[in-house]
XYZ file of N, CA, C and O in Angstrom:
420
model
N -27.552 14.530 -3.322
C -28.164 15.746 -3.772
C -27.109 16.854 -3.738
O -26.382 16.989 -2.768
N -27.019 17.623 -4.794
C -26.064 18.720 -4.857
C -26.409 19.754 -3.787
O -27.541 20.243 -3.719
N -25.440 20.029 -2.933
C -25.666 20.953 -1.826
C -24.337 21.148 -1.089
O -23.412 20.370 -1.261
N -24.266 22.157 -0.258
C -23.125 22.336 0.649
C -23.596 21.952 2.046
O -24.566 22.509 2.557
N -22.911 20.970 2.627
C -23.255 20.459 3.948
C -22.177 20.868 4.951
O -21.043 21.157 4.575
N -22.524 20.864 6.219
C -21.550 21.144 7.275
C -20.833 19.852 7.641
O -21.462 18.823 7.855
N -19.503 19.930 7.722
C -18.716 18.769 8.097
C -17.998 19.006 9.411
O -17.700 20.148 9.781
N -17.722 17.934 10.130
C -17.003 17.977 11.393
C -16.192 16.699 11.510
O -16.714 15.610 11.264
N -14.934 16.837 11.867
C -14.098 15.650 12.020
C -14.725 14.724 13.057
O -15.150 15.160 14.119
N -14.793 13.449 12.738
C -15.433 12.489 13.637
C -14.425 11.653 14.418
O -14.815 10.745 15.135
N -13.141 11.943 14.277
C -12.138 11.178 14.999
C -11.186 12.107 15.722
O -10.766 13.122 15.178
N -10.832 11.753 16.953
C -9.859 12.532 17.690
C -8.515 12.377 16.996
O -8.051 11.273 16.765
N -7.914 13.489 16.649
C -6.669 13.419 15.888
C -5.618 14.390 16.401
O -4.743 14.806 15.668
N -5.704 14.767 17.663
C -4.669 15.604 18.248
C -5.052 17.066 18.339
O -6.224 17.436 18.308
N -4.034 17.906 18.471
C -4.233 19.342 18.634
C -5.130 19.895 17.547
O -4.983 19.568 16.374
N -6.055 20.759 17.929
C -6.927 21.404 16.967
C -8.118 20.575 16.544
O -8.907 21.002 15.712
N -8.281 19.386 17.117
C -9.367 18.487 16.733
C -10.722 19.179 16.770
O -11.511 19.068 15.839
N -10.981 19.928 17.838
C -12.300 20.551 17.993
C -12.544 21.678 16.988
O -13.670 22.141 16.831
N -11.502 22.112 16.299
C -11.638 23.176 15.306
C -11.791 22.644 13.881
O -11.810 23.423 12.938
N -11.891 21.342 13.725
C -11.940 20.745 12.392
C -13.360 20.732 11.839
O -14.026 19.713 11.758
N -13.845 21.930 11.481
C -15.139 22.111 10.831
C -14.857 22.462 9.377
O -13.905 23.167 9.081
N -15.681 22.001 8.465
C -15.418 22.245 7.050
C -16.704 22.090 6.243
O -17.627 21.394 6.661
N -16.769 22.750 5.093
C -17.920 22.529 4.221
C -17.708 21.269 3.385
O -16.595 20.976 2.960
N -18.757 20.516 3.183
C -18.743 19.345 2.301
C -19.532 19.736 1.057
O -20.707 20.062 1.139
N -18.860 19.734 -0.066
C -19.492 20.150 -1.317
C -19.942 18.914 -2.097
O -19.112 18.131 -2.538
N -21.241 18.749 -2.239
C -21.784 17.653 -3.045
C -22.254 18.246 -4.365
O -22.986 19.234 -4.377
N -21.788 17.675 -5.478
C -22.127 18.241 -6.790
C -22.152 17.152 -7.846
O -21.620 16.056 -7.618
N -22.746 17.455 -8.982
C -22.782 16.482 -10.063
C -21.406 16.392 -10.730
O -20.514 17.198 -10.458
N -21.230 15.406 -11.600
C -19.932 15.142 -12.228
C -19.349 16.311 -12.991
O -18.154 16.587 -12.917
N -20.176 17.042 -13.737
C -19.683 18.184 -14.507
C -19.159 19.292 -13.613
O -18.098 19.867 -13.867
N -19.899 19.606 -12.564
C -19.461 20.635 -11.612
C -18.194 20.183 -10.884
O -17.311 20.978 -10.598
N -18.114 18.889 -10.588
C -16.927 18.370 -9.920
C -15.691 18.552 -10.805
O -14.638 18.989 -10.331
N -15.813 18.237 -12.067
C -14.692 18.415 -12.994
C -14.250 19.876 -13.057
O -13.051 20.169 -13.078
N -15.216 20.800 -13.061
C -14.889 22.234 -13.047
C -14.151 22.602 -11.766
O -13.181 23.364 -11.785
N -14.623 22.062 -10.633
C -13.984 22.338 -9.339
C -12.545 21.824 -9.332
O -11.634 22.511 -8.877
N -12.330 20.611 -9.831
C -10.971 20.051 -9.892
C -10.068 20.941 -10.740
O -8.938 21.248 -10.337
N -10.541 21.377 -11.884
C -9.740 22.259 -12.748
C -9.382 23.555 -12.025
O -8.244 24.023 -12.088
N -10.339 24.136 -11.306
C -10.098 25.379 -10.568
C -9.080 25.167 -9.451
O -8.166 25.978 -9.269
N -9.220 24.094 -8.712
C -8.283 23.806 -7.616
C -6.875 23.600 -8.165
O -5.904 24.140 -7.642
N -6.747 22.815 -9.216
C -5.426 22.557 -9.782
C -4.784 23.832 -10.319
O -3.573 24.004 -10.199
N -5.581 24.725 -10.861
C -5.038 25.982 -11.397
C -4.569 26.928 -10.287
O -3.645 27.718 -10.498
N -5.165 26.827 -9.105
C -4.846 27.745 -8.014
C -4.169 27.062 -6.836
O -4.083 27.649 -5.755
N -3.696 25.847 -7.025
C -3.105 25.081 -5.926
C -1.803 25.695 -5.440
O -1.114 26.400 -6.166
N -1.493 25.380 -4.165
C -0.282 25.904 -3.534
C 0.986 25.210 -3.994
O 2.073 25.689 -3.752
N 0.861 24.056 -4.579
C 2.044 23.329 -5.012
C 1.821 21.838 -4.916
O 0.701 21.359 -5.032
N 2.879 21.126 -4.662
C 2.867 19.666 -4.630
C 2.920 19.197 -3.179
O 3.708 19.696 -2.383
N 2.060 18.221 -2.842
C 2.122 17.610 -1.521
C 3.176 16.513 -1.562
O 3.039 15.523 -2.269
N 4.261 16.731 -0.826
C 5.315 15.735 -0.712
C 5.659 15.588 0.771
O 4.992 16.169 1.631
N 6.667 14.816 1.087
C 7.013 14.576 2.488
C 7.356 15.865 3.224
O 6.960 16.049 4.382
N 8.073 16.779 2.585
C 8.427 18.046 3.233
C 7.186 18.891 3.502
O 7.054 19.496 4.570
N 6.273 18.964 2.544
C 5.035 19.730 2.734
C 4.196 19.115 3.848
O 3.608 19.825 4.670
N 4.151 17.791 3.913
C 3.406 17.108 4.967
C 4.009 17.436 6.330
O 3.292 17.763 7.276
N 5.336 17.359 6.439
C 6.003 17.661 7.711
C 5.718 19.091 8.158
O 5.534 19.351 9.351
N 5.667 20.021 7.221
C 5.369 21.414 7.561
C 3.940 21.534 8.093
O 3.693 22.267 9.059
N 2.992 20.810 7.495
C 1.616 20.843 7.986
C 1.508 20.242 9.380
O 0.819 20.780 10.248
N 2.162 19.137 9.604
C 2.123 18.471 10.907
C 2.750 19.362 11.980
O 2.276 19.413 13.111
N 3.785 20.081 11.618
C 4.476 20.935 12.579
C 3.717 22.190 12.943
O 3.983 22.807 13.970
N 2.747 22.592 12.126
C 1.972 23.803 12.382
C 0.784 23.444 13.257
O -0.143 22.794 12.810
N 0.807 23.892 14.510
C -0.244 23.522 15.472
C -1.344 24.576 15.600
O -2.121 24.535 16.520
N -1.416 25.510 14.681
C -2.429 26.560 14.782
C -3.559 26.313 13.793
O -3.402 25.599 12.811
N -4.699 26.902 14.081
C -5.831 26.815 13.174
C -5.523 27.649 11.947
O -5.059 28.783 12.055
N -5.737 27.093 10.783
C -5.455 27.822 9.553
C -6.499 27.474 8.501
O -7.282 26.555 8.681
N -6.496 28.204 7.435
C -7.445 27.965 6.350
C -7.082 26.727 5.558
O -6.078 26.071 5.808
N -7.909 26.431 4.581
C -7.666 25.257 3.748
C -6.551 25.535 2.748
O -6.327 26.668 2.330
N -5.873 24.487 2.382
C -4.796 24.555 1.402
C -5.021 23.434 0.406
O -5.317 22.308 0.789
N -4.899 23.742 -0.871
C -5.044 22.737 -1.913
C -3.691 22.464 -2.541
O -2.880 23.359 -2.724
N -3.459 21.213 -2.893
C -2.246 20.798 -3.584
C -2.659 20.191 -4.917
O -3.647 19.464 -4.995
N -1.906 20.478 -5.953
C -2.280 20.020 -7.289
C -2.022 18.535 -7.503
O -2.648 17.907 -8.344
N -1.095 17.977 -6.747
C -0.761 16.561 -6.898
C 0.089 16.110 -5.723
O 0.558 16.930 -4.942
N 0.260 14.813 -5.594
C 1.183 14.283 -4.591
C 2.443 13.818 -5.294
O 2.435 13.488 -6.479
N 3.511 13.793 -4.537
C 4.803 13.380 -5.084
C 5.480 12.502 -4.050
O 5.630 12.893 -2.893
N 5.871 11.320 -4.434
C 6.564 10.428 -3.517
C 5.587 9.574 -2.720
O 4.453 9.338 -3.123
N 6.043 9.145 -1.562
C 5.297 8.209 -0.718
C 4.719 8.907 0.511
O 4.964 8.511 1.639
N 3.936 9.956 0.306
C 3.422 10.773 1.409
C 2.596 9.936 2.380
O 2.731 10.078 3.594
N 1.758 9.055 1.885
C 0.933 8.234 2.768
C 1.805 7.346 3.660
O 1.625 7.299 4.876
N 2.748 6.655 3.068
C 3.643 5.805 3.861
C 4.471 6.645 4.833
O 4.711 6.249 5.965
N 4.899 7.815 4.406
C 5.645 8.741 5.259
C 4.796 9.140 6.469
O 5.269 9.135 7.598
N 3.527 9.466 6.228
C 2.621 9.860 7.314
C 2.425 8.718 8.297
O 2.417 8.926 9.510
N 2.285 7.506 7.801
C 2.118 6.357 8.691
C 3.357 6.137 9.552
O 3.253 5.804 10.725
N 4.520 6.350 8.982
C 5.757 6.178 9.734
C 5.922 7.201 10.833
O 6.374 6.885 11.931
N 5.528 8.433 10.576
C 5.639 9.494 11.579
C 4.684 9.252 12.725
O 4.998 9.486 13.873
N 3.492 8.774 12.433
C 2.457 8.650 13.442
C 2.292 7.226 13.949
O 1.246 6.874 14.464
N 3.318 6.402 13.829
C 3.267 5.029 14.319
C 3.366 5.058 15.833
O 4.443 5.168 16.392
N 2.232 4.979 16.526
C 2.224 5.092 17.987
C 2.690 3.821 18.675
O 2.888 3.810 19.874
N 2.867 2.745 17.928
C 3.251 1.478 18.540
C 4.729 1.152 18.331
O 5.163 0.069 18.667
N 5.498 2.080 17.823
C 6.879 1.757 17.483
C 7.739 1.429 18.706
O 8.710 0.707 18.603
N 7.382 1.930 19.897
C 8.181 1.666 21.091
C 7.611 0.535 21.938
O 8.125 0.242 23.001
N 6.556 -0.097 21.472
C 5.947 -1.178 22.234
C 6.624 -2.503 21.893
O 7.096 -2.687 20.783
N 6.670 -3.426 22.851
C 7.280 -4.728 22.564
C 6.473 -5.499 21.534
O 5.281 -5.283 21.375
N 7.139 -6.384 20.856
C 6.491 -7.188 19.822
C 5.413 -8.070 20.427
O 5.565 -8.585 21.531
N 4.332 -8.267 19.699
C 3.244 -9.118 20.164
C 3.219 -10.433 19.392
O 2.240 -11.165 19.463
N 4.270 -10.746 18.666
C 4.263 -11.980 17.887
C 4.200 -13.181 18.821
O 4.803 -13.202 19.884
N 3.458 -14.178 18.428
C 3.321 -15.387 19.221
C 2.257 -15.287 20.297
O 2.017 -16.235 21.022
N 1.597 -14.149 20.449
C 0.561 -13.986 21.458
C -0.780 -14.276 20.808
O -1.083 -13.760 19.744
N -1.574 -15.096 21.459
C -2.890 -15.420 20.936
C -3.931 -15.193 22.024
O -3.637 -15.322 23.211
N -5.125 -14.881 21.635
C -6.220 -14.684 22.589
C -7.426 -15.463 22.121
O -7.620 -15.673 20.931
N -8.228 -15.900 23.077
C -9.458 -16.597 22.718
C -10.503 -16.318 23.773
O -10.200 -15.890 24.883
N -11.721 -16.600 23.422
C -12.833 -16.461 24.350
C -13.223 -17.865 24.769
O -14.073 -18.494 24.162
N -12.630 -18.369 25.856
C -12.862 -19.760 26.254
C -14.283 -19.971 26.749
O -14.808 -21.074 26.660
N -14.954 -18.943 27.259
C -16.334 -19.084 27.709
C -17.239 -19.459 26.556
O -18.166 -20.241 26.724
N -16.996 -18.920 25.402
C -17.839 -19.220 24.249
C -17.723 -20.701 23.881
O -18.698 -21.304 23.430
N -16.560 -21.295 24.085
C -16.397 -22.720 23.775
C -17.159 -23.613 24.728
O -17.556 -24.715 24.378
N -17.356 -23.149 25.968
C -18.014 -23.976 26.977
C -19.541 -23.945 26.883
O -20.208 -24.745 27.515
N -20.100 -23.065 26.078
C -21.547 -22.981 25.960
C -22.079 -24.082 25.066
O -21.445 -24.447 24.076
N -23.274 -24.627 25.393
C -23.860 -25.703 24.557
C -24.293 -25.201 23.212
O -24.546 -24.103 22.958
């Protein structure tokens, strides 16, 4: 149903997590196309690796920012920066099982 709903981040994601409130805009296809055109016309620029790094480095609460397009491998770049397991030893060759389940009739 077309409406503006209240949104709240549902995952802990670091500094500022509790401030991640936002409006969720639900609209029909025609209104959505108009919204996309408006955002692209007024966007701040291109989301690339440098723009992503600047956002990650800013730890303060700020307003929303729109980007007209992405450039490069921003998603892969983000995964590389936030790889929390990069310093952990390799788990290759490790297997786990639930042996109790095998013993049940």
